[in-house]
PDB file of C-alpha atoms and ligand atoms in Angstrom:
ATOM      1  CA  UNK A   9      21.252  21.770 -45.926  1.00  0.00           C
ATOM      2  CA  UNK A  10      24.332  20.206 -47.509  1.00  0.00           C
ATOM      3  CA  UNK A  11      26.011  17.234 -45.846  1.00  0.00           C
ATOM      4  CA  UNK A  12      29.567  16.803 -47.080  1.00  0.00           C
ATOM      5  CA  UNK A  13      32.458  14.506 -46.273  1.00  0.00           C
ATOM      6  CA  UNK A  14      35.399  16.154 -48.023  1.00  0.00           C
ATOM      7  CA  UNK A  15      36.942  19.558 -47.456  1.00  0.00           C
ATOM      8  CA  UNK A  16      36.905  20.399 -51.200  1.00  0.00           C
ATOM      9  CA  UNK A  17      33.087  20.421 -51.088  1.00  0.00           C
ATOM     10  CA  UNK A  18      32.904  23.203 -48.478  1.00  0.00           C
ATOM     11  CA  UNK A  19      31.578  26.574 -49.627  1.00  0.00           C
ATOM     12  CA  UNK A  20      30.833  25.875 -53.241  1.00  0.00           C
ATOM     13  CA  UNK A  21      27.810  28.135 -52.795  1.00  0.00           C
ATOM     14  CA  UNK A  22      28.324  30.463 -49.805  1.00  0.00           C
ATOM     15  CA  UNK A  23      29.744  33.448 -51.726  1.00  0.00           C
ATOM     16  CA  UNK A  24      31.077  36.122 -49.372  1.00  0.00           C
ATOM     17  CA  UNK A  25      28.458  35.477 -46.668  1.00  0.00           C
ATOM     18  CA  UNK A  26      29.629  35.874 -43.047  1.00  0.00           C
ATOM     19  CA  UNK A  27      30.543  32.385 -41.877  1.00  0.00           C
ATOM     20  CA  UNK A  28      30.158  30.763 -38.480  1.00  0.00           C
ATOM     21  CA  UNK A  29      31.382  27.337 -37.450  1.00  0.00           C
ATOM     22  CA  UNK A  30      30.225  25.104 -34.606  1.00  0.00           C
ATOM     23  CA  UNK A  31      32.660  22.236 -34.064  1.00  0.00           C
ATOM     24  CA  UNK A  32      31.242  19.098 -32.465  1.00  0.00           C
ATOM     25  CA  UNK A  33      31.945  15.419 -31.969  1.00  0.00           C
ATOM     26  CA  UNK A  34      28.272  14.627 -32.689  1.00  0.00           C
ATOM     27  CA  UNK A  35      25.780  13.153 -30.180  1.00  0.00           C
ATOM     28  CA  UNK A  36      24.226  16.606 -30.355  1.00  0.00           C
ATOM     29  CA  UNK A  37      22.056  17.879 -27.507  1.00  0.00           C
ATOM     30  CA  UNK A  38      20.411  21.131 -26.447  1.00  0.00           C
ATOM     31  CA  UNK A  39      23.829  22.575 -25.534  1.00  0.00           C
ATOM     32  CA  UNK A  40      24.980  22.181 -29.146  1.00  0.00           C
ATOM     33  CA  UNK A  41      21.626  23.621 -30.271  1.00  0.00           C
ATOM     34  CA  UNK A  42      22.437  26.767 -28.241  1.00  0.00           C
ATOM     35  CA  UNK A  43      25.794  27.061 -30.043  1.00  0.00           C
ATOM     36  CA  UNK A  44      24.092  26.684 -33.422  1.00  0.00           C
ATOM     37  CA  UNK A  45      21.421  29.265 -32.498  1.00  0.00           C
ATOM     38  CA  UNK A  46      24.143  31.709 -31.427  1.00  0.00           C
ATOM     39  CA  UNK A  47      25.832  31.180 -34.805  1.00  0.00           C
ATOM     40  CA  UNK A  48      22.529  31.577 -36.670  1.00  0.00           C
ATOM     41  CA  UNK A  49      21.931  34.918 -34.910  1.00  0.00           C
ATOM     42  CA  UNK A  50      25.265  36.355 -36.033  1.00  0.00           C
ATOM     43  CA  UNK A  51      26.334  34.596 -39.235  1.00  0.00           C
ATOM     44  CA  UNK A  52      24.742  34.129 -42.643  1.00  0.00           C
ATOM     45  CA  UNK A  53      26.306  30.749 -43.390  1.00  0.00           C
ATOM     46  CA  UNK A  54      26.544  28.269 -40.523  1.00  0.00           C
ATOM     47  CA  UNK A  55      28.695  25.154 -40.776  1.00  0.00           C
ATOM     48  CA  UNK A  56      28.570  22.382 -38.170  1.00  0.00           C
ATOM     49  CA  UNK A  57      31.447  19.908 -38.101  1.00  0.00           C
ATOM     50  CA  UNK A  58      30.825  16.413 -36.717  1.00  0.00           C
ATOM     51  CA  UNK A  59      34.114  14.634 -36.124  1.00  0.00           C
ATOM     52  CA  UNK A  60      35.118  12.360 -33.249  1.00  0.00           C
ATOM     53  CA  UNK A  61      38.756  13.407 -33.102  1.00  0.00           C
ATOM     54  CA  UNK A  62      40.954  10.402 -32.228  1.00  0.00           C
ATOM     55  CA  UNK A  63      43.874  12.658 -31.331  1.00  0.00           C
ATOM     56  CA  UNK A  64      42.183  14.067 -28.217  1.00  0.00           C
ATOM     57  CA  UNK A  65      41.442  10.660 -26.636  1.00  0.00           C
ATOM     58  CA  UNK A  66      44.020   8.927 -24.434  1.00  0.00           C
ATOM     59  CA  UNK A  67      44.693   5.181 -24.903  1.00  0.00           C
ATOM     60  CA  UNK A  68      42.403   4.193 -21.982  1.00  0.00           C
ATOM     61  CA  UNK A  69      39.589   6.610 -22.915  1.00  0.00           C
ATOM     62  CA  UNK A  70      36.189   6.152 -24.558  1.00  0.00           C
ATOM     63  CA  UNK A  71      36.975   6.729 -28.277  1.00  0.00           C
ATOM     64  CA  UNK A  72      35.475   3.392 -29.371  1.00  0.00           C
ATOM     65  CA  UNK A  73      32.268   3.768 -27.351  1.00  0.00           C
ATOM     66  CA  UNK A  74      31.811   7.542 -27.770  1.00  0.00           C
ATOM     67  CA  UNK A  75      28.086   7.985 -28.618  1.00  0.00           C
ATOM     68  CA  UNK A  76      27.390   8.264 -32.349  1.00  0.00           C
ATOM     69  CA  UNK A  77      23.910   9.457 -33.393  1.00  0.00           C
ATOM     70  CA  UNK A  78      24.489  10.837 -36.905  1.00  0.00           C
ATOM     71  CA  UNK A  79      20.915  10.616 -38.233  1.00  0.00           C
ATOM     72  CA  UNK A  80      19.444  12.462 -35.233  1.00  0.00           C
ATOM     73  CA  UNK A  81      22.311  14.986 -35.390  1.00  0.00           C
ATOM     74  CA  UNK A  82      21.565  15.772 -39.044  1.00  0.00           C
ATOM     75  CA  UNK A  83      17.838  16.151 -38.303  1.00  0.00           C
ATOM     76  CA  UNK A  84      18.616  18.631 -35.495  1.00  0.00           C
ATOM     77  CA  UNK A  85      20.957  20.615 -37.763  1.00  0.00           C
ATOM     78  CA  UNK A  86      18.273  20.731 -40.467  1.00  0.00           C
ATOM     79  CA  UNK A  87      15.642  21.954 -37.994  1.00  0.00           C
ATOM     80  CA  UNK A  88      17.998  24.678 -36.742  1.00  0.00           C
ATOM     81  CA  UNK A  89      18.686  26.004 -40.243  1.00  0.00           C
ATOM     82  CA  UNK A  90      22.332  24.917 -40.547  1.00  0.00           C
ATOM     83  CA  UNK A  91      23.678  25.462 -44.076  1.00  0.00           C
ATOM     84  CA  UNK A  92      26.456  22.874 -44.212  1.00  0.00           C
ATOM     85  CA  UNK A  93      27.362  19.860 -42.094  1.00  0.00           C
ATOM     86  CA  UNK A  94      30.913  18.598 -42.583  1.00  0.00           C
ATOM     87  CA  UNK A  95      31.176  14.933 -41.523  1.00  0.00           C
ATOM     88  CA  UNK A  96      34.701  13.923 -42.524  1.00  0.00           C
ATOM     89  CA  UNK A  97      36.436  10.584 -42.259  1.00  0.00           C
ATOM     90  CA  UNK A  98      39.697  10.659 -40.270  1.00  0.00           C
ATOM     91  CA  UNK A  99      41.754  10.795 -43.503  1.00  0.00           C
ATOM     92  CA  UNK A 100      40.071  14.018 -44.659  1.00  0.00           C
ATOM     93  CA  UNK A 101      41.141  15.826 -41.466  1.00  0.00           C
ATOM     94  CA  UNK A 102      44.454  13.975 -41.060  1.00  0.00           C
ATOM     95  CA  UNK A 103      45.704  13.037 -44.542  1.00  0.00           C
ATOM     96  CA  UNK A 104      48.858  11.986 -42.701  1.00  0.00           C
ATOM     97  CA  UNK A 105      49.750  11.572 -39.029  1.00  0.00           C
ATOM     98  CA  UNK A 106      50.745  15.096 -38.030  1.00  0.00           C
ATOM     99  CA  UNK A 107      54.394  15.627 -37.219  1.00  0.00           C
ATOM    100  CA  UNK A 108      53.758  19.204 -36.129  1.00  0.00           C
ATOM    101  CA  UNK A 109      51.033  19.708 -33.513  1.00  0.00           C
ATOM    102  CA  UNK A 110      49.804  22.605 -31.377  1.00  0.00           C
ATOM    103  CA  UNK A 111      51.502  22.819 -27.967  1.00  0.00           C
ATOM    104  CA  UNK A 112      48.939  23.940 -25.354  1.00  0.00           C
ATOM    105  CA  UNK A 113      51.705  25.302 -23.083  1.00  0.00           C
ATOM    106  CA  UNK A 114      51.707  25.047 -19.260  1.00  0.00           C
ATOM    107  CA  UNK A 115      47.921  25.408 -18.899  1.00  0.00           C
ATOM    108  CA  UNK A 116      47.587  22.250 -21.000  1.00  0.00           C
ATOM    109  CA  UNK A 117      49.167  20.222 -18.187  1.00  0.00           C
ATOM    110  CA  UNK A 118      46.920  21.566 -15.406  1.00  0.00           C
ATOM    111  CA  UNK A 119      43.326  20.764 -14.341  1.00  0.00           C
ATOM    112  CA  UNK A 120      41.979  18.538 -17.165  1.00  0.00           C
ATOM    113  CA  UNK A 121      45.538  18.238 -18.476  1.00  0.00           C
ATOM    114  CA  UNK A 122      46.707  16.699 -15.194  1.00  0.00           C
ATOM    115  CA  UNK A 123      44.225  13.848 -15.712  1.00  0.00           C
ATOM    116  CA  UNK A 124      44.365  13.739 -19.548  1.00  0.00           C
ATOM    117  CA  UNK A 125      47.972  14.666 -20.454  1.00  0.00           C
ATOM    118  CA  UNK A 126      47.647  14.537 -24.270  1.00  0.00           C
ATOM    119  CA  UNK A 127      44.068  15.834 -24.484  1.00  0.00           C
ATOM    120  CA  UNK A 128      44.578  19.529 -25.192  1.00  0.00           C
ATOM    121  CA  UNK A 129      47.320  18.942 -27.779  1.00  0.00           C
ATOM    122  CA  UNK A 130      44.736  16.854 -29.648  1.00  0.00           C
ATOM    123  CA  UNK A 131      41.965  19.423 -29.169  1.00  0.00           C
ATOM    124  CA  UNK A 132      44.029  22.436 -30.249  1.00  0.00           C
ATOM    125  CA  UNK A 133      45.503  20.607 -33.224  1.00  0.00           C
ATOM    126  CA  UNK A 134      42.094  19.582 -34.563  1.00  0.00           C
ATOM    127  CA  UNK A 135      40.505  22.967 -33.808  1.00  0.00           C
ATOM    128  CA  UNK A 136      43.367  24.709 -35.625  1.00  0.00           C
ATOM    129  CA  UNK A 137      42.957  22.374 -38.610  1.00  0.00           C
ATOM    130  CA  UNK A 138      39.154  22.726 -38.680  1.00  0.00           C
ATOM    131  CA  UNK A 139      39.482  26.518 -38.508  1.00  0.00           C
ATOM    132  CA  UNK A 140      41.803  26.395 -41.528  1.00  0.00           C
ATOM    133  CA  UNK A 141      39.529  23.927 -43.367  1.00  0.00           C
ATOM    134  CA  UNK A 142      36.265  25.815 -42.700  1.00  0.00           C
ATOM    135  CA  UNK A 143      37.755  29.370 -42.715  1.00  0.00           C
ATOM    136  CA  UNK A 144      35.016  30.982 -40.587  1.00  0.00           C
ATOM    137  CA  UNK A 145      34.634  34.556 -39.381  1.00  0.00           C
ATOM    138  CA  UNK A 146      33.280  33.306 -36.038  1.00  0.00           C
ATOM    139  CA  UNK A 147      33.739  30.049 -34.121  1.00  0.00           C
ATOM    140  CA  UNK A 148      31.446  29.032 -31.242  1.00  0.00           C
ATOM    141  CA  UNK A 149      32.467  26.983 -28.193  1.00  0.00           C
ATOM    142  CA  UNK A 150      30.631  26.193 -24.954  1.00  0.00           C
ATOM    143  CA  UNK A 151      31.678  27.570 -21.569  1.00  0.00           C
ATOM    144  CA  UNK A 152      30.995  24.078 -20.227  1.00  0.00           C
ATOM    145  CA  UNK A 153      34.518  23.112 -21.336  1.00  0.00           C
ATOM    146  CA  UNK A 154      35.976  26.297 -19.886  1.00  0.00           C
ATOM    147  CA  UNK A 155      39.632  25.246 -20.029  1.00  0.00           C
ATOM    148  CA  UNK A 156      39.193  24.199 -23.661  1.00  0.00           C
ATOM    149  CA  UNK A 157      37.577  27.557 -24.456  1.00  0.00           C
ATOM    150  CA  UNK A 158      40.404  29.417 -22.666  1.00  0.00           C
ATOM    151  CA  UNK A 159      43.095  27.498 -24.564  1.00  0.00           C
ATOM    152  CA  UNK A 160      41.334  27.989 -27.906  1.00  0.00           C
ATOM    153  CA  UNK A 161      41.130  31.742 -27.256  1.00  0.00           C
ATOM    154  CA  UNK A 162      44.856  31.742 -26.403  1.00  0.00           C
ATOM    155  CA  UNK A 163      45.742  29.751 -29.536  1.00  0.00           C
ATOM    156  CA  UNK A 164      43.714  32.038 -31.793  1.00  0.00           C
ATOM    157  CA  UNK A 165      45.367  35.128 -30.258  1.00  0.00           C
ATOM    158  CA  UNK A 166      48.925  33.762 -30.067  1.00  0.00           C
ATOM    159  CA  UNK A 167      48.942  32.216 -33.547  1.00  0.00           C
ATOM    160  CA  UNK A 168      47.026  35.130 -35.173  1.00  0.00           C
ATOM    161  CA  UNK A 169      44.363  32.815 -36.546  1.00  0.00           C
ATOM    162  CA  UNK A 170      42.075  35.743 -37.378  1.00  0.00           C
ATOM    163  CA  UNK A 171      38.753  34.341 -36.189  1.00  0.00           C
ATOM    164  CA  UNK A 172      36.411  35.615 -33.478  1.00  0.00           C
ATOM    165  CA  UNK A 173      35.928  33.018 -30.728  1.00  0.00           C
ATOM    166  CA  UNK A 174      32.457  33.270 -29.192  1.00  0.00           C
ATOM    167  CA  UNK A 175      31.886  31.581 -25.805  1.00  0.00           C
ATOM    168  CA  UNK A 176      28.321  30.364 -25.206  1.00  0.00           C
ATOM    169  CA  UNK A 177      26.906  29.836 -21.673  1.00  0.00           C
ATOM    170  CA  UNK A 178      26.438  26.269 -20.443  1.00  0.00           C
ATOM    171  CA  UNK A 179      23.112  24.610 -21.170  1.00  0.00           C
ATOM    172  CA  UNK A 180      21.669  22.799 -18.123  1.00  0.00           C
ATOM    173  CA  UNK A 181      19.115  20.107 -17.281  1.00  0.00           C
ATOM    174  CA  UNK A 182      16.213  20.932 -14.905  1.00  0.00           C
ATOM    175  CA  UNK A 183      18.322  20.015 -11.813  1.00  0.00           C
ATOM    176  CA  UNK A 184      21.224  22.144 -13.096  1.00  0.00           C
ATOM    177  CA  UNK A 185      23.429  19.312 -14.452  1.00  0.00           C
ATOM    178  CA  UNK A 186      25.462  20.639 -17.382  1.00  0.00           C
ATOM    179  CA  UNK A 187      24.409  19.001 -20.660  1.00  0.00           C
ATOM    180  CA  UNK A 188      27.109  16.745 -22.095  1.00  0.00           C
ATOM    181  CA  UNK A 189      27.160  13.991 -24.718  1.00  0.00           C
ATOM    182  CA  UNK A 190      28.720  11.747 -22.060  1.00  0.00           C
ATOM    183  CA  UNK A 191      25.711  12.068 -19.686  1.00  0.00           C
ATOM    184  CA  UNK A 192      24.169   9.091 -21.551  1.00  0.00           C
ATOM    185  CA  UNK A 193      26.754   6.874 -19.820  1.00  0.00           C
ATOM    186  CA  UNK A 194      25.173   7.577 -16.396  1.00  0.00           C
ATOM    187  CA  UNK A 195      22.908   4.943 -14.823  1.00  0.00           C
ATOM    188  CA  UNK A 196      19.642   6.226 -13.247  1.00  0.00           C
ATOM    189  CA  UNK A 197      21.252   6.136  -9.812  1.00  0.00           C
ATOM    190  CA  UNK A 198      24.380   7.952 -11.003  1.00  0.00           C
ATOM    191  CA  UNK A 199      22.215  10.525 -12.773  1.00  0.00           C
ATOM    192  CA  UNK A 200      20.617  11.411  -9.424  1.00  0.00           C
ATOM    193  CA  UNK A 201      24.049  11.564  -7.731  1.00  0.00           C
ATOM    194  CA  UNK A 202      25.312  13.840 -10.545  1.00  0.00           C
ATOM    195  CA  UNK A 203      23.010  16.564  -9.179  1.00  0.00           C
ATOM    196  CA  UNK A 204      25.833  17.204  -6.662  1.00  0.00           C
ATOM    197  CA  UNK A 205      27.850  18.900  -9.450  1.00  0.00           C
ATOM    198  CA  UNK A 206      25.638  21.999  -9.913  1.00  0.00           C
ATOM    199  CA  UNK A 207      24.983  22.085  -6.152  1.00  0.00           C
ATOM    200  CA  UNK A 208      28.752  22.180  -5.523  1.00  0.00           C
ATOM    201  CA  UNK A 209      29.035  25.190  -7.840  1.00  0.00           C
ATOM    202  CA  UNK A 210      26.133  26.889  -6.106  1.00  0.00           C
ATOM    203  CA  UNK A 211      27.448  26.436  -2.559  1.00  0.00           C
ATOM    204  CA  UNK A 212      30.982  27.297  -3.671  1.00  0.00           C
ATOM    205  CA  UNK A 213      29.922  30.484  -5.433  1.00  0.00           C
ATOM    206  CA  UNK A 214      28.228  31.691  -2.233  1.00  0.00           C
ATOM    207  CA  UNK A 215      31.666  31.852  -0.492  1.00  0.00           C
ATOM    208  CA  UNK A 216      34.204  34.650  -0.858  1.00  0.00           C
ATOM    209  CA  UNK A 217      37.689  33.111  -0.746  1.00  0.00           C
ATOM    210  CA  UNK A 218      39.356  30.274  -2.703  1.00  0.00           C
ATOM    211  CA  UNK A 219      39.803  28.095   0.413  1.00  0.00           C
ATOM    212  CA  UNK A 220      36.176  28.533   1.530  1.00  0.00           C
ATOM    213  CA  UNK A 221      34.871  27.965  -2.000  1.00  0.00           C
ATOM    214  CA  UNK A 222      36.933  24.803  -2.464  1.00  0.00           C
ATOM    215  CA  UNK A 223      35.992  23.332   0.893  1.00  0.00           C
ATOM    216  CA  UNK A 224      32.250  24.009   0.425  1.00  0.00           C
ATOM    217  CA  UNK A 225      32.320  22.497  -3.064  1.00  0.00           C
ATOM    218  CA  UNK A 226      34.280  19.423  -1.892  1.00  0.00           C
ATOM    219  CA  UNK A 227      31.724  18.768   0.898  1.00  0.00           C
ATOM    220  CA  UNK A 228      28.887  18.788  -1.624  1.00  0.00           C
ATOM    221  CA  UNK A 229      30.820  16.396  -3.906  1.00  0.00           C
ATOM    222  CA  UNK A 230      31.454  13.887  -1.086  1.00  0.00           C
ATOM    223  CA  UNK A 231      29.624  11.029  -2.900  1.00  0.00           C
ATOM    224  CA  UNK A 232      31.719  11.412  -6.088  1.00  0.00           C
ATOM    225  CA  UNK A 233      35.393  10.721  -6.806  1.00  0.00           C
ATOM    226  CA  UNK A 234      36.850  14.198  -7.114  1.00  0.00           C
ATOM    227  CA  UNK A 235      39.576  14.837  -9.712  1.00  0.00           C
ATOM    228  CA  UNK A 236      39.935  18.525  -8.857  1.00  0.00           C
ATOM    229  CA  UNK A 237      38.203  21.521  -7.333  1.00  0.00           C
ATOM    230  CA  UNK A 238      40.030  24.717  -8.263  1.00  0.00           C
ATOM    231  CA  UNK A 239      39.565  28.467  -8.091  1.00  0.00           C
ATOM    232  CA  UNK A 240      41.399  30.498 -10.723  1.00  0.00           C
ATOM    233  CA  UNK A 241      41.217  33.886 -12.387  1.00  0.00           C
ATOM    234  CA  UNK A 242      39.025  34.099 -15.536  1.00  0.00           C
ATOM    235  CA  UNK A 243      42.048  33.213 -17.765  1.00  0.00           C
ATOM    236  CA  UNK A 244      42.821  30.265 -15.456  1.00  0.00           C
ATOM    237  CA  UNK A 245      45.861  31.897 -13.866  1.00  0.00           C
ATOM    238  CA  UNK A 246      46.183  32.180 -10.052  1.00  0.00           C
ATOM    239  CA  UNK A 247      43.109  33.676  -8.341  1.00  0.00           C
ATOM    240  CA  UNK A 248      42.932  37.456  -7.862  1.00  0.00           C
ATOM    241  CA  UNK A 249      40.443  39.646  -6.021  1.00  0.00           C
ATOM    242  CA  UNK A 250      37.203  40.227  -7.949  1.00  0.00           C
ATOM    243  CA  UNK A 251      35.945  37.865 -10.631  1.00  0.00           C
ATOM    244  CA  UNK A 252      37.213  34.307 -10.591  1.00  0.00           C
ATOM    245  CA  UNK A 253      36.266  30.895 -11.905  1.00  0.00           C
ATOM    246  CA  UNK A 254      35.434  27.761  -9.943  1.00  0.00           C
ATOM    247  CA  UNK A 255      36.176  24.562 -11.887  1.00  0.00           C
ATOM    248  CA  UNK A 256      35.265  21.059 -10.773  1.00  0.00           C
ATOM    249  CA  UNK A 257      35.768  17.582 -12.209  1.00  0.00           C
ATOM    250  CA  UNK A 258      34.601  14.359 -10.611  1.00  0.00           C
ATOM    251  CA  UNK A 259      33.869  10.788 -11.538  1.00  0.00           C
ATOM    252  CA  UNK A 260      30.797   8.619 -11.101  1.00  0.00           C
ATOM    253  CA  UNK A 261      31.891   5.110 -12.021  1.00  0.00           C
ATOM    254  CA  UNK A 262      33.762   5.482 -15.305  1.00  0.00           C
ATOM    255  CA  UNK A 263      32.000   8.722 -16.306  1.00  0.00           C
ATOM    256  CA  UNK A 264      33.822  12.004 -15.760  1.00  0.00           C
ATOM    257  CA  UNK A 265      31.737  15.113 -15.172  1.00  0.00           C
ATOM    258  CA  UNK A 266      33.072  18.662 -15.558  1.00  0.00           C
ATOM    259  CA  UNK A 267      31.513  21.959 -14.677  1.00  0.00           C
ATOM    260  CA  UNK A 268      32.465  25.524 -13.792  1.00  0.00           C
ATOM    261  CA  UNK A 269      30.980  28.882 -12.895  1.00  0.00           C
ATOM    262  CA  UNK A 270      31.974  32.467 -12.196  1.00  0.00           C
ATOM    263  CA  UNK A 271      32.702  33.368  -8.561  1.00  0.00           C
ATOM    264  CA  UNK A 272      33.413  36.623  -6.764  1.00  0.00           C
ATOM    265  CA  UNK A 273      36.539  36.692  -4.593  1.00  0.00           C
ATOM    266  CA  UNK A 274      36.567  39.123  -1.657  1.00  0.00           C
ATOM    267  CA  UNK A 275      39.668  37.585  -0.030  1.00  0.00           C
ATOM    268  CA  UNK A 276      42.548  35.390  -1.160  1.00  0.00           C
TER     269      UNK A 276
HETATM  270  O1  PAF B 318      34.249  20.196 -27.446  1.00  0.00           O
HETATM  271  C1  PAF B 318      34.291  19.300 -28.332  1.00  0.00           C
HETATM  272  O2  PAF B 318      33.273  18.681 -28.686  1.00  0.00           O
HETATM  273  C2  PAF B 318      35.629  18.965 -28.968  1.00  0.00           C
HETATM  274  O3  PAF B 318      36.682  19.051 -28.054  1.00  0.00           O
HETATM  275  C3  PAF B 318      35.919  19.816 -30.227  1.00  0.00           C
HETATM  276  C4  PAF B 318      36.051  21.283 -29.892  1.00  0.00           C
HETATM  277  C5  PAF B 318      34.801  19.622 -31.246  1.00  0.00           C
HETATM  278  C6  PAF B 318      37.242  19.365 -30.859  1.00  0.00           C
HETATM  279  O4  PAF B 318      37.192  18.037 -31.248  1.00  0.00           O
END
């Protein structure tokens, strides 16, 4: 496995192998391992990027204390058969402060965007740059960050970026809590309370209309500070009959938890 810090060192030896990329901010867990395994199954050369992207953090957010576990991350990548790990400094990704950035459009201001107004501009800009830098055939993202995945799919389609975006199902703890690098912030007591997140999805998904789904999920989340509970269509437009998506975000202390699942809508 090669560990490199500069973009010039990518692919000195990959020939015309089919390439997959898994973009991460490090603090890797079993959810990232699932993304890497999905890439291993489909691609001959797998690159993992580890880069805590300053542009996607707001001024009051956790950039400085975001968990950094590089040695353990590299060991996991090695065990999973990753070919290249790209661990750039900020200047390798942003040789200058970008003047032109990727506009996430109206969806970028809703749901997560209503709480984190500059977040998706930062995410799409770095994902676009990392796609250009790593030039993969396939790029893997978790369904856990469903709005991020939806916006990345839209960017790749609308800007003709010529890469296949593969969504990978959410990896969960034994009680159903979605795995996230930020779960390490939870105290023992908060970790128990966080079990309300998967339960809210479960009770919500048993209902058949947006109003019933939202009210059942909100009841289950009563002990948390709710940012939003929303039912949308699978592309995050207004809900329609048939398949939909339930998305929830809530806070326990200073830790924000996100989750989502498919739902079936029999009434609107
Ligand atoms: O999902 C993440 O970890 C980040 O938003 C990503 C896609 C690596 C961009 O920094």
